[in-house]
Structures are given as structure tokens and as C-alpha cells.
Amino acid sequence: MDGDQVLQVRGLTMDFGGLRALAEVDLDVGRNEIVALIGPNGAGKTTFFNCITSVHDPDRGDMIIQPPGKAPQRINGLKPNAVTELGIARTFQNIRLFKDMTVLENVMVGRHCRTRAGIAGAIFSTKQARAEERACMDFAFSMLAKVGLGNRADEKASELPYGAQRRLEIARALATEPFLLLLDEPAAGMNPSETDEMDRLVSRIREEGVSILLIEHDMKLVMSISDRIYVLDYGNLIASGTPQEVAGNSRVIKAYLGESFDA
Amino acid sequence: MPIKHENAPSIGKTASCDGYSLPASRRNLRDRLPKTGFNTLKSLGIALWFMFLTFPIMVIKVSPLEKTIEWRWSRLVYVGAGAFSLSMLWRFLIYRMEAGTSFKKPLQERLSLFFQRKKSRKATALAAAFIFAALFPFIFSTYQTSIMISALMYVMLGLGLNIVVGLAGLLDLGYVAFYAAGAYCYALLNHHFGVGFWTALPLAGAIAAVMGIFLGFPVLRLRGDYLAIVTLGFGEIIRLVLENWNEFSFGPSGIAGIDRPWDFGLGFTLRGHTIYLFYIVCLLVLLTMVVVSRLRNSRIGRAWIALREDEIACEAMGIDKTRTKLTAFALGATWAGFGGCLLAAKTTFINPASFTFMESAIILSIVVLGGMGSISGVILGAFILILMPEYLRAFSEYRMLAFGAAMVIIMVFRPQGLISATRKRYEFPEEKREGEKP
């Protein structure tokens, strides 16, 4: 693994019973790169995310990450929280916010793995614990400001409109200070202006030194934002390359649109 | 022309129900509600059904001595009328709830606003409560004080269980096992080694916490119903062990003559001891309230709530599920341990009969009725569920009936509990808030 990569996946295979969800998938994410993973429904994109974040344990293959300034590390079989602690954060396709908590608290939960206050600190409200709480709150607040939710900090998360909930999920993921951010359909269900806003937000996050791997169905967003694209179909990697290369690839067109009549 | 004709009836149906039109939102609601006549008919049916069901016990009275049968028809009328009016009342209340026609702000909202407007009001209320608690044992009799002690003990137990059930969302039906552990810890240490109350108190808490972790390990993977069943079994196992392991726990005969908390050699009377214990319980309840409210808004507390809301997202945020669950079990159990130790000191006698599933059910009811995750709710719930039966001894035969009815009513009309939990609001300087438009 050379120094320019943050994620290297080799031969990743995952079976659900008789169904092969992922077959020998290879994928790389470079430092400061935006990589898109696309494919028709049921192609195995979310399964791929779930393998990287250890929600699923893949049957075969290696997943190696290289946090900035650290040695490469294999992450197969780690607990999900350990993967997050190493610096991979994600959002979910069907929004999974903590609905009963306030917007700010949702983001503060994201700070959990970067803070250390224990039970004793909380009970005795030590100076150290209070300072950490204060810092955690400020950090969470700055994340909210970054995604444009600064003035809704006290609202209940479930009361936010749909687009804002998606952005809150990103803020919550960013609060874990990741070097690699996995976005699962960040623009799903958004109108064009909200999608443009998401485009700008993702670019801004990249400028701050976070690599991004995203699943997305909105082709306009994918084409404009990504440096490289991987295409999955029925668990197989059928194409990869720059947006132009992938857009012209006949196998990709076939996977999305089917066989042409005069072929 | 034909097209217009086809469309006309459908428009007519939705817009003009009975001559005048309503705003769209109200109109939908009207459509959803069954017609009044239908409601009356249904209530009438229920009344008839009740009359039929209660017929044998309410109407027929057989006197075996005189060999006569007395028919009390008038009672049938009362049952019918009662069932009908209650059923109609129920329907009306449900209708009001669904329609949201109540113009008054909810009581809870008004109260919290009342206290928010002026800080001094809250301080005054707290001071009043404090003075009342301090003077309570001197105003009221020993009997009243003793009842208040048990109520406060249940406040503590409720707040402890609230950590597990209300905050971490783990349905624990075997909470009474930790209560028993605390009680037997003090009773046995006192019986064999003459250990005093104050030494035993932290030990009881610690032993219960360790037991909490022991229970926690096997149930880490379980959720919801499965967790409830396993914890229920755990509670029963502990009780059965205590009942049968005579060498250890003296079996069903229990342990008698447990020392009351040391009286500094002052030679307290029974009343003196009761007052002393009252203050101890007050202190412990205060301590519990401070600890729970601090935990709730801390890093650990947020992890508990995150775990309750969504386990997968919680892990994806870097929270160690195992550790979070175990701390919840351990901390919840600690308060049960304290409570058990207090129980042993209060009654000076314990046996396994005090630790049946009924106790777990009552403590859980306190949490659910009061409001899951809400401290003031749990306190109110404990007072209602423990004090009411004491003061309504005349109706003690109907206790369980009233208990059940209260739970059903709460679940239908206020599922979040009497006082719902509110999250802390954090204070920020306004200039930071500007950010972008929502």
C-alpha cells in the first residue's frame, strides 16, 4: 500500500446464504479523493459499506486502511466502534438519527470516541469533565455550523425537515474526526437546489482533508463531484475509472439500461 | 359533458358533508371519526355485554339455608347504565385526544414555563420542599413517617431502574434480584459479623453492581422481549436460591434481628429510629437525584440514550455497546443494592417473600407511569403508586383493579408517562448561532 491511499480493499467477498452480495471486489480510495460507488439497486453497495464499517463480517478479502501519519492496518473483524475510532465515519441510507435527542446532542454523541470522561467524572462533575464537556459542545456546535444547522441546535432531531436530517447525519459523522467519510446516498430524496447544496458541502469537507467514498444514484451529482467511480452490478465490479471513462463504458450502460435492440 | 358528470359526485362527497364546508385539516378529521349514532350503538352493545357477564354475580343471590333464590333486577339496571356512561365517556376522551381540541396548554408545559419565567420561583419551591421534608417526621406520626420512608425507598429504586429502562432502553424485569442482593448483603454481614449499616451500605451497592455486570454479560446480545424474559428468569432464580439454600440464607424463615442504623449510642426509641431512617432515606434520594441527573446529561448518559434509540447508529458513532450496556446494568443495580440495605435496616427482618416478581412489576410501573427517563416523573409515580394504596386501605381489595385501570388509562392517554422527559438545552452566545439559514 503506497502512502497516497487511505483505503485499499482486495478480493472482498460476502455471501448471504446462497446469495453472493459481493464477489472479489477491489477498491481504492486515495488521500483527499472523492470516490463514488454506483450501481443498480441490489448491486451490493450498502453491503460494501457495511463490511468496511464492520456491521457485516466479510467471508473473504482484505480491508486495509492507512490513517494519516500512521502505519497501514487491516480492519477485518474489528468491532464497529473500533473502526470508527480509527477514523472511518459513515452516514446511513435510511436516516438513523437519535430521534429523541436534540440536534446538538446527536452531534455530541459523535464526539463519544474522542472524549474520555467516565462515570466518576460525570457524578462528581470534576473540573476536567466539565472542561471536556464544554469542548465537546463547542466542537459539536462548529460541526453544526459547518452543515448550516447552527440555529437549530436545540430542536429535536426528529422535527428537522428531511434534507436537514441528512446534513445532521453528516455533522454527526464529522464529529468523530474521520479521515475517511462514507456517505450512503446523501442526496436521496432531495430537490435540485438541496442537491447542489450537498455538492458544495461534500466538496468543502474534502477541502478540509477528509477522503470521501459515496454511494449515490443522482448521476449529475456523481459526475460533477467524483474523481473516480466504481460500478457494481450483482456484487461484481464491472467498471472503474474517471467519470468520463465510466460514462462511456458499454457494460455500465448495459447494467443500467439493459441490452440494446440493435446490438 | 359526460366527463364533468363523472367528476361531479366525487367532489360533492368530500366537500359538503352536512351543508357547510370545513377547513381541509378539520374536514379530514371529521371523516375519520365514526358517526355518533354508531358510537351510541356500540356503547349500548358493550353495556348489554357487561350486563350479561355480571348477571350471575350481581343479580342472582342464592341463599342455601333458606333454599331461596333472590333476583335483584335493579342491579342489572345500574350495571347497564354505568357501563354505558363509562363507555361513552371513554369514547369522548379518545375523540378529544385524537382531535387535539383541548385549548389548554398541557399542565406540564405550563408548570415548566411557570418555573422558567423567574428563577426565584424554582428556588422557592425547592426550599419549601426541603423544609417540608425536614419537618415531616415531627409533624406527622411514626406511622406516617414509616409510610413515607417506603415511598422514598421506591423513589430510589425507581430512579435506579430508570437508568436501565428509561435511559438505556433495556427492559429489565428482574430488578428485584439486586434489591434482594443488597438486603441479604446487609442482613448476612450483620448476622455473622455484626457489620453496621453504614459499612454495609456501600458494600451492598457494590455487590449489586457486580451482580448487575454478571447479569449483563449473558444478555448483551438480547433486546426487547427476549431481554425481558431472561431478566425475569434471573429475578426468579435469585429468589428461589434464597428460598432453598438454607445454609446460606436461612431459607423461607429469613433473617431476623437485623440491627437498625447505629444511633451514636443515644438509645433511640422506635420513633427516634424511624425519624433517623427517614433522614437517611431523604439524603440517599437526594444523592440519587443528583447522580442520575448528572449522568443523564453526560457523555455516558448520551451513550445510553443513543443505544436506546438506534443500536447500529450508536456503534457507528464509536460507542462501545458492551461497555455501555454493562455500565447501565451496574449503575442501575447499585441503587437497588442501596435500597435493599435500607429495607433490611428498616424492617429488621427479611425473607425471600419480600422479593417476588410483584416488586419488580411495581418498580417498573413506577418508571412507566411516571415517565421513562424523567426524574420528576419517577418521583411522582412512586408517590402515587406507593402512597395511594396506603391511604386508601378501605379499598384495598380493589387495589390491583385500580392499579390495572390506572396503567391502561395512562398508556392510552399519556403513553410518555405523567411527566415526559425533556432534554437539556445548551446555552450559546447568540453571535455563534447565526450560522446559515435553516
XYZ file of C-alpha atoms in Angstrom:
701
model
C 0.000 0.000 0.000
C 1.597 3.271 -1.021
C 1.401 6.429 1.022
C -1.249 8.104 -1.122
C -4.006 5.680 -0.252
C -6.299 5.695 2.747
C -8.338 2.598 1.928
C -7.367 -0.481 -0.011
C -9.860 -3.302 -0.468
C -8.775 -6.536 -2.143
C -10.929 -9.511 -3.105
C -13.800 -8.638 -0.792
C -16.416 -11.413 -0.888
C -19.584 -11.614 1.116
C -22.284 -14.279 0.890
C -25.729 -14.165 2.438
C -26.711 -17.817 2.363
C -26.716 -18.681 -1.323
C -26.634 -15.093 -2.467
C -23.257 -13.630 -3.331
C -23.656 -9.975 -2.385
C -20.053 -9.069 -3.129
C -17.691 -11.040 -5.365
C -13.963 -10.329 -5.267
C -14.337 -6.573 -5.132
C -11.187 -4.446 -5.309
C -11.400 -0.770 -4.466
C -9.005 2.019 -3.536
C -9.573 5.430 -2.084
C -6.713 7.885 -2.340
C -5.907 10.675 0.055
C -8.219 13.651 -0.421
C -10.105 11.879 -3.152
C -13.855 11.699 -3.724
C -14.717 8.234 -4.947
C -18.226 7.203 -5.928
C -19.641 3.712 -5.797
C -22.607 3.317 -8.096
C -24.737 0.527 -9.442
C -28.348 -0.543 -9.854
C -30.473 -1.377 -6.809
C -29.322 -4.507 -5.039
C -25.845 -4.348 -6.526
C -24.195 -4.665 -3.111
C -23.183 -1.060 -2.484
C -24.564 -0.781 1.020
C -23.250 -4.262 1.830
C -19.820 -2.966 0.845
C -20.207 -0.079 3.309
C -21.433 -2.446 5.989
C -18.347 -4.631 5.514
C -15.970 -1.701 5.835
C -17.699 -0.450 8.979
C -17.815 -4.000 10.409
C -21.591 -4.236 10.546
C -21.056 -7.384 8.462
C -18.023 -9.631 8.645
C -16.930 -10.428 5.064
C -16.236 -14.043 4.109
C -13.010 -13.306 2.267
C -10.810 -10.418 1.333
C -8.707 -7.770 2.969
C -9.627 -4.278 4.007
C -6.610 -2.174 4.832
C -6.700 1.416 5.962
C -3.940 3.929 6.442
C -4.788 6.745 8.797
C -2.694 9.861 8.111
C 0.697 9.624 9.764
C 0.163 6.043 10.840
C 1.069 2.587 9.592
C -1.405 0.660 7.409
C -3.747 -1.578 9.346
C -6.056 -4.448 8.455
C -9.559 -3.802 9.775
C -11.222 -7.162 9.161
C -13.059 -8.436 12.232
C -12.782 -5.296 14.326
C -15.810 -4.090 16.285
C -17.804 -1.319 14.573
C -16.878 1.187 17.248
C -13.182 0.358 16.872
C -13.386 1.098 13.145
C -14.968 4.460 13.894
C -12.302 5.173 16.445
C -9.620 4.505 13.800
C -11.171 7.258 11.705
C -13.865 5.914 9.404
C -17.285 7.522 9.817
C -20.463 6.862 7.901
C -23.992 8.012 7.274
C -26.952 5.750 6.566
C -29.170 5.293 3.545
C -32.317 5.345 5.662
C -31.546 8.112 8.128
C -30.612 6.771 11.545
C -30.606 9.737 13.880
C -31.208 9.566 17.614
C -34.717 10.916 17.303
C -35.439 11.818 20.910
C -32.262 13.813 21.361
C -31.703 17.404 20.348
C -29.794 18.231 17.180
C -26.757 19.279 19.172
C -26.800 16.173 21.342
C -26.818 13.990 18.245
C -23.554 15.565 17.199
C -22.191 15.351 20.748
C -22.760 11.597 20.632
C -20.389 11.602 17.676
C -17.708 13.042 19.979
C -18.006 9.991 22.240
C -14.965 8.154 20.893
C -12.821 11.292 21.022
C -13.608 12.129 24.652
C -12.755 10.229 27.798
C -14.930 11.418 30.696
C -16.040 8.453 32.785
C -18.732 7.727 35.326
C -16.815 9.260 38.216
C -16.137 12.407 36.221
C -19.835 12.787 35.467
C -21.033 12.073 39.016
C -18.584 14.383 40.765
C -18.671 16.872 37.885
C -14.910 17.287 38.048
C -13.180 20.288 36.555
C -11.661 18.056 33.900
C -15.022 16.541 32.970
C -16.676 19.936 32.755
C -13.892 21.300 30.560
C -14.192 18.288 28.274
C -17.966 18.663 28.112
C -17.574 22.319 27.191
C -15.020 21.492 24.474
C -17.243 18.704 23.167
C -20.168 21.094 22.962
C -18.141 23.743 21.130
C -16.812 21.182 18.681
C -20.278 19.790 18.051
C -21.563 23.283 17.534
C -18.873 24.105 14.993
C -19.828 20.945 13.083
C -23.458 22.061 13.064
C -22.434 25.488 11.782
C -20.457 23.777 9.016
C -23.519 21.960 7.681
C -25.713 25.042 8.196
C -27.720 23.876 11.201
C -26.199 26.272 13.729
C -29.505 27.908 14.605
C -31.432 24.689 15.111
C -29.212 23.180 17.801
C -31.963 22.890 20.410
C -34.607 21.314 18.209
C -35.486 17.678 18.438
C -33.710 15.737 15.702
C -36.931 14.119 14.524
C -38.515 17.530 13.957
C -35.996 18.622 11.342
C -37.018 18.538 7.683
C -35.684 15.666 5.604
C -32.781 17.475 3.937
C -31.635 18.907 7.262
C -31.715 15.421 8.810
C -29.319 14.231 6.107
C -26.985 17.117 6.825
C -27.225 16.428 10.548
C -26.097 12.861 9.914
C -23.050 14.236 8.122
C -22.325 16.616 11.001
C -22.606 13.724 13.439
C -20.206 11.629 11.362
C -17.748 14.537 11.073
C -17.760 14.935 14.847
C -15.830 11.658 15.095
C -12.977 13.396 13.219
C -12.699 10.840 10.409
C -10.040 10.724 7.709
C -12.449 8.738 5.526
C -16.140 9.547 5.317
C -18.605 7.046 3.852
C -21.794 8.692 2.577
C -24.680 6.374 1.728
C -26.935 8.213 -0.741
C -26.504 11.690 0.755
C -28.747 13.308 -1.872
C -31.532 10.729 -1.911
C -34.951 12.364 -1.910
C -33.556 15.886 -2.246
C -34.717 18.533 -4.685
C -32.219 20.027 -7.182
C -31.288 23.017 -5.036
C -30.749 20.830 -1.977
C -28.608 18.513 -4.117
C -26.486 21.468 -5.231
C -26.034 22.412 -1.615
C -24.973 18.843 -0.824
C -22.494 19.023 -3.717
C -20.911 22.115 -2.180
C -20.901 20.613 1.312
C -19.142 17.441 0.171
C -16.541 19.467 -1.707
C -15.952 21.608 1.374
C -15.430 18.527 3.507
C -12.874 17.217 1.032
C -11.002 20.523 1.121
C -10.544 20.010 4.839
C -8.543 16.870 4.186
C -11.205 14.183 4.505
C -11.365 11.472 1.843
C -14.857 10.556 0.751
C -16.432 7.375 -0.556
C -20.033 7.839 -1.537
C -22.929 5.802 -2.839
C -25.282 7.873 -4.929
C -27.970 7.454 -7.536
C -28.081 11.077 -8.638
C -25.818 10.833 -11.694
C -25.500 14.582 -12.090
C -24.043 14.827 -8.602
C -21.838 11.770 -9.078
C -20.409 13.007 -12.385
C -19.715 16.521 -11.161
C -18.181 15.652 -7.831
C -16.220 12.414 -8.058
C -12.618 11.951 -9.017
C -13.137 8.271 -9.729
C -16.134 5.986 -9.976
C -16.576 2.278 -9.285
C -19.574 0.453 -10.723
C -21.056 -2.623 -9.045
C -23.592 -4.957 -10.576
C -24.854 -8.083 -8.798
C -21.852 -7.937 -6.487
C -19.315 -7.768 -9.309
C -17.140 -4.788 -10.093
C -17.911 -4.139 -13.753
C -16.080 -0.876 -14.328
C -13.937 1.753 -12.698
C -12.250 4.949 -13.744
C -12.848 8.640 -14.205
C -16.445 9.820 -14.706
C -15.865 10.153 -18.481
C -14.457 6.647 -18.784
C -17.292 5.103 -16.817
C -19.985 7.049 -18.656
C -18.780 5.654 -21.955
C -18.369 2.076 -20.753
C -20.704 -0.293 -22.602
C -21.041 -2.736 -19.676
C -22.165 0.080 -17.401
C -24.751 1.238 -19.918
C -25.952 -2.336 -20.243
C -26.243 -2.786 -16.479
C -28.305 0.361 -16.121
C -30.370 0.315 -19.294
C -30.279 -3.309 -20.474
C -29.274 -4.775 -23.834
C -29.860 -2.522 -26.819
C -32.038 -3.853 -29.611
C -29.605 -3.494 -32.454
C -26.587 -4.842 -30.614
C -70.286 16.976 -20.747
C -70.006 13.296 -19.795
C -66.588 13.887 -18.210
C -67.958 16.622 -15.989
C -70.801 14.384 -15.000
C -68.465 11.654 -13.848
C -66.394 14.006 -11.701
C -69.226 15.793 -10.019
C -70.323 13.223 -7.403
C -66.839 12.641 -6.033
C -66.308 16.352 -5.437
C -69.651 16.614 -3.753
C -68.847 13.769 -1.394
C -65.659 15.243 0.041
C -66.564 18.897 0.203
C -70.045 19.129 1.631
C -70.554 16.752 4.487
C -73.561 18.372 6.023
C -74.214 21.627 4.299
C -71.224 23.731 5.338
C -67.557 23.275 4.482
C -64.732 22.973 6.944
C -61.031 23.757 6.569
C -59.227 20.811 4.993
C -57.473 19.627 8.165
C -60.651 19.609 10.259
C -62.608 18.010 7.463
C -60.214 15.065 7.288
C -60.633 14.571 10.976
C -64.394 14.590 10.690
C -64.219 11.946 8.020
C -62.044 9.773 10.198
C -64.443 9.789 13.128
C -67.240 7.247 13.221
C -70.742 8.670 13.337
C -72.304 9.494 16.695
C -75.175 7.098 16.197
C -72.783 4.258 15.547
C -70.865 5.148 18.731
C -74.002 5.056 20.851
C -74.949 1.710 19.391
C -71.521 0.306 20.164
C -71.642 1.563 23.751
C -75.104 0.070 24.090
C -73.704 -3.264 22.936
C -70.913 -3.042 25.491
C -73.428 -2.230 28.233
C -75.524 -5.275 27.289
C -72.459 -7.468 27.243
C -71.474 -6.270 30.710
C -74.992 -6.905 31.986
C -74.791 -10.435 30.640
C -71.329 -11.063 32.103
C -72.129 -9.764 35.571
C -75.578 -11.310 35.649
C -74.668 -14.393 37.740
C -72.821 -12.476 40.448
C -74.746 -9.224 40.517
C -78.320 -10.377 40.089
C -78.750 -13.907 41.379
C -78.334 -14.408 45.083
C -78.754 -17.957 46.302
C -79.328 -18.473 49.965
C -78.505 -22.148 50.720
C -80.012 -22.020 54.217
C -83.458 -20.804 53.280
C -83.211 -22.532 49.912
C -84.400 -19.459 48.115
C -83.149 -17.513 45.124
C -83.282 -13.786 45.239
C -83.400 -11.863 41.937
C -82.013 -8.385 42.233
C -83.067 -6.895 38.905
C -82.428 -3.323 39.892
C -78.697 -4.062 39.995
C -78.789 -5.083 36.363
C -80.014 -1.604 35.500
C -77.192 0.024 37.471
C -74.573 -2.107 35.752
C -76.032 -1.313 32.344
C -76.259 2.413 32.985
C -72.766 2.512 34.489
C -71.146 0.563 31.669
C -72.922 2.665 29.052
C -71.905 6.005 30.526
C -68.325 4.914 31.146
C -68.069 3.643 27.596
C -69.424 6.920 26.222
C -67.031 8.896 28.422
C -64.132 6.779 27.161
C -65.132 7.417 23.550
C -65.440 11.127 24.199
C -61.979 11.282 25.780
C -60.414 9.329 22.915
C -62.137 11.636 20.452
C -60.838 14.693 22.245
C -57.324 13.313 22.324
C -57.312 12.454 18.635
C -58.888 15.720 17.636
C -56.459 17.660 19.806
C -59.279 20.072 20.648
C -58.020 20.762 24.134
C -57.431 24.510 24.217
C -55.499 24.452 27.447
C -51.768 24.010 27.256
C -50.657 20.763 28.848
C -50.159 21.128 32.565
C -46.533 20.071 32.343
C -45.753 22.792 29.834
C -47.459 25.436 31.919
C -45.616 24.325 35.050
C -42.212 24.340 33.407
C -42.963 27.780 31.946
C -44.008 28.977 35.411
C -40.644 27.948 36.801
C -38.650 29.186 33.845
C -40.001 32.720 33.900
C -38.452 33.511 37.251
C -35.503 31.646 38.658
C -36.551 32.629 42.189
C -39.748 30.567 41.855
C -37.785 27.391 41.403
C -35.579 28.217 44.367
C -38.644 28.951 46.499
C -40.294 25.681 45.526
C -37.125 23.740 46.282
C -36.698 25.469 49.640
C -40.325 24.731 50.525
C -39.889 21.071 49.630
C -36.703 20.956 51.680
C -38.296 22.494 54.767
C -41.328 20.248 54.420
C -39.091 17.183 54.251
C -37.066 18.357 57.241
C -40.136 18.932 59.403
C -42.163 15.987 58.106
C -41.325 13.430 60.850
C -42.123 15.989 63.577
C -45.473 16.997 62.124
C -46.741 13.527 61.322
C -46.965 10.325 63.315
C -44.444 7.495 63.300
C -46.812 5.517 61.106
C -46.955 8.295 58.501
C -43.190 8.692 58.600
C -42.758 4.995 58.100
C -45.015 5.035 55.035
C -43.072 7.987 53.690
C -39.839 6.021 54.159
C -41.115 3.224 51.956
C -42.332 5.713 49.354
C -38.919 7.359 49.270
C -37.245 3.964 49.021
C -39.307 3.259 45.941
C -38.341 6.654 44.556
C -34.748 5.493 44.817
C -35.474 2.121 43.275
C -37.476 3.767 40.513
C -34.671 6.189 39.721
C -32.224 3.296 39.627
C -34.371 1.250 37.273
C -34.899 4.406 35.253
C -31.227 4.270 34.272
C -31.651 0.791 32.817
C -35.148 1.050 31.356
C -35.681 4.762 30.789
C -32.259 5.849 29.617
C -30.569 2.768 28.160
C -33.852 1.230 26.978
C -33.113 -2.246 28.361
C -36.329 -3.780 29.693
C -35.268 -5.373 32.982
C -37.953 -7.413 34.752
C -35.586 -8.920 37.300
C -34.639 -5.733 39.083
C -35.796 -7.181 42.375
C -32.815 -9.579 42.338
C -30.452 -6.678 43.003
C -32.788 -5.372 45.697
C -32.572 -8.809 47.353
C -28.804 -8.856 46.949
C -28.496 -5.569 48.816
C -30.850 -6.668 51.580
C -29.172 -10.041 52.104
C -25.751 -8.440 51.908
C -26.506 -6.275 54.948
C -28.548 -8.954 56.752
C -25.892 -11.670 56.442
C -22.946 -9.411 57.203
C -24.791 -8.122 60.228
C -25.890 -11.568 61.391
C -22.497 -13.258 61.060
C -20.020 -10.458 61.641
C -22.049 -7.691 63.267
C -21.230 -5.272 60.447
C -23.042 -1.951 60.846
C -25.406 -0.233 58.427
C -23.008 2.446 57.237
C -20.299 -0.074 56.395
C -22.753 -2.388 54.695
C -24.389 0.322 52.578
C -21.531 0.822 50.097
C -20.836 -2.923 50.144
C -24.450 -3.669 49.274
C -24.258 -1.216 46.383
C -21.004 -2.736 45.160
C -22.260 -6.326 45.357
C -25.424 -5.402 43.485
C -23.333 -3.654 40.831
C -21.165 -6.754 40.382
C -24.321 -8.838 40.069
C -25.589 -6.363 37.510
C -22.496 -6.981 35.426
C -22.932 -10.751 35.852
C -26.474 -10.489 34.550
C -25.317 -8.106 31.850
C -22.819 -10.435 30.188
C -25.176 -13.194 29.073
C -27.867 -10.769 27.912
C -25.610 -8.484 25.864
C -26.956 -9.809 22.591
C -30.592 -9.733 23.637
C -33.101 -6.992 23.094
C -36.742 -6.273 23.811
C -38.909 -9.249 24.680
C -36.008 -11.691 24.907
C -34.145 -9.488 27.335
C -37.316 -9.131 29.419
C -37.765 -12.898 29.649
C -34.164 -13.588 30.645
C -34.111 -10.883 33.299
C -37.457 -12.125 34.617
C -35.939 -15.586 34.941
C -32.875 -14.160 36.642
C -35.024 -12.453 39.275
C -36.898 -15.657 39.992
C -33.677 -17.706 40.170
C -32.251 -15.429 42.823
C -35.449 -15.658 44.871
C -35.578 -19.453 44.578
C -31.950 -19.774 45.592
C -32.603 -17.643 48.645
C -35.648 -19.731 49.481
C -33.925 -23.107 49.172
C -30.317 -22.632 50.169
C -30.938 -22.914 53.884
C -27.280 -22.960 54.957
C -26.667 -19.643 53.270
C -29.841 -17.627 53.530
C -31.839 -19.442 56.246
C -34.499 -20.289 53.672
C -38.073 -19.087 53.877
C -37.787 -18.284 57.574
C -35.480 -15.427 56.681
C -33.147 -13.457 58.885
C -34.477 -11.652 61.942
C -32.995 -9.204 64.398
C -31.007 -7.139 61.922
C -29.545 -4.046 63.560
C -31.025 -0.659 62.824
C -28.539 2.021 61.764
C -26.250 2.879 64.678
C -27.761 5.585 66.853
C -24.461 7.082 68.107
C -25.169 5.454 71.476
C -28.087 7.799 72.127
C -30.558 4.977 72.744
C -33.241 5.957 70.234
C -36.801 4.822 70.751
C -38.670 3.275 67.817
C -39.858 6.754 66.874
C -36.329 8.085 67.070
C -35.082 5.327 64.838
C -37.822 5.944 62.320
C -37.016 9.641 62.158
C -33.340 8.871 61.801
C -34.034 6.433 58.976
C -36.299 9.000 57.322
C -33.442 11.463 57.112
C -31.092 8.779 55.801
C -33.550 7.942 53.026
C -34.059 11.613 52.215
C -30.311 12.026 51.903
C -29.979 8.985 49.681
C -32.852 10.085 47.446
C -31.242 13.493 47.089
C -27.954 11.821 46.232
C -29.665 9.592 43.659
C -31.366 12.568 42.050
C -28.114 14.487 41.740
C -26.221 11.476 40.381
C -28.896 10.452 37.886
C -29.448 13.962 36.585
C -25.711 14.477 36.177
C -25.271 11.130 34.444
C -28.198 11.802 32.146
C -26.556 14.855 30.616
C -23.058 13.445 30.479
C -21.073 11.562 27.903
C -22.229 8.258 29.419
C -25.864 9.334 29.546
C -25.863 10.356 25.913
C -24.346 6.994 25.009
C -27.201 5.254 26.878
C -29.843 7.222 25.056
C -28.095 6.669 21.724
C -28.094 2.944 22.476
C -31.821 3.070 23.215
C -32.616 4.990 20.054
C -30.582 3.069 17.499
C -28.012 0.379 18.245
C -26.400 0.322 14.813
C -26.007 4.077 14.560
C -24.756 4.103 18.140
C -21.936 1.703 17.313
C -21.165 3.586 14.124
C -20.557 6.656 16.294
C -17.763 4.843 18.077
C -19.677 3.843 21.185
C -18.703 0.515 22.725
C -22.041 -1.272 23.031
C -20.821 -3.859 25.522
C -19.367 -1.350 27.907
C -22.338 0.983 27.683
C -24.830 -1.778 28.426
C -22.801 -3.114 31.320
C -22.411 0.310 32.935
C -26.176 0.789 32.674
C -26.857 -2.563 34.338
C -24.241 -1.993 37.016
C -25.286 1.556 37.876
C -28.973 0.666 37.907
C -28.300 -2.297 40.173
C -26.259 -0.175 42.589
C -29.338 1.791 43.637
C -31.286 -1.409 44.111
C -28.472 -2.586 46.392
C -28.736 0.587 48.463
C -32.492 0.171 48.574
C -32.209 -3.425 49.768
C -29.795 -2.436 52.512
C -32.273 0.220 53.647
C -35.117 -2.267 53.610
C -33.199 -4.639 55.866
C -32.391 -1.803 58.252
C -35.965 -0.549 58.269
C -37.820 -3.816 58.848
C -35.012 -5.573 60.798
C -36.317 -8.774 59.238
C -36.101 -10.047 55.686
C -37.124 -13.210 53.916
C -37.447 -14.182 50.244
C -41.160 -13.334 50.254
C -40.255 -9.642 50.042
C -38.555 -10.164 46.683
C -41.188 -11.608 44.410
C -41.776 -10.598 40.819
C -44.535 -8.305 42.103
C -41.863 -5.945 43.433
C -40.146 -5.746 40.037
C -43.506 -5.103 38.433
C -44.310 -2.270 40.855
C -40.938 -0.609 40.360
C -41.300 -0.903 36.596
C -44.817 0.539 36.830
C -43.426 3.488 38.760
C -40.999 4.204 35.929
C -43.541 3.716 33.146
C -46.399 5.555 34.862
C -44.195 8.420 35.986
C -42.444 8.865 32.670
C -39.483 6.967 31.309
C -36.245 8.876 31.599
C -37.790 11.701 33.610
C -36.630 12.192 37.199
C -39.587 14.208 38.468
C -41.905 11.769 36.723
C -40.439 8.794 38.549
C -40.739 10.612 41.884
C -44.395 11.410 41.218
C -45.023 7.851 40.032
C -43.525 6.382 43.200
C -45.599 8.629 45.444
C -48.791 7.777 43.609
C -48.232 4.029 43.442
C -46.910 3.584 46.980
C -48.844 6.194 48.963
C -52.258 5.738 47.343
C -52.697 2.113 48.450
C -51.636 3.088 51.968
C -54.147 5.895 52.302
C -56.908 4.025 50.511
C -56.752 0.986 52.736
C -60.547 0.880 52.788
C -60.463 -0.129 49.138
C -57.516 -2.464 49.497
C -59.464 -5.331 47.914
C -59.674 -3.366 44.690
C -56.032 -2.324 44.746
C -54.944 -4.447 41.820
C -58.048 -3.475 39.883
C -57.293 0.219 40.328
C -53.650 -0.423 39.532
C -54.520 -2.093 36.254
C -57.051 0.561 35.324
C -54.531 3.325 36.048
C -51.943 1.681 33.807
C -54.395 1.228 30.942
C -55.576 4.828 31.182
C -52.015 6.162 31.245
C -50.977 4.018 28.283
C -53.934 5.197 26.211
C -53.962 8.876 27.070
C -50.399 9.659 28.022
C -48.035 6.980 26.753
C -44.971 9.059 27.585
C -45.884 8.945 31.302
C -47.222 11.583 33.686
C -44.193 13.802 33.260
C -42.358 13.282 29.998
C -38.594 13.509 29.820
C -37.156 16.691 28.372
C -33.636 17.084 27.078
C -31.222 19.651 28.334
C -30.932 22.841 26.347
C -27.419 24.109 25.946
C -26.584 27.768 26.202
C -24.712 29.523 23.450
C -23.710 33.067 22.753
C -26.104 34.434 20.125
C -23.412 35.528 17.679
C -22.305 31.927 17.310
C -25.812 30.860 16.470
C -26.111 32.898 13.305
C -24.618 30.286 11.003
C -26.633 29.834 7.853
C -30.295 29.928 7.206
C -32.159 26.797 8.257
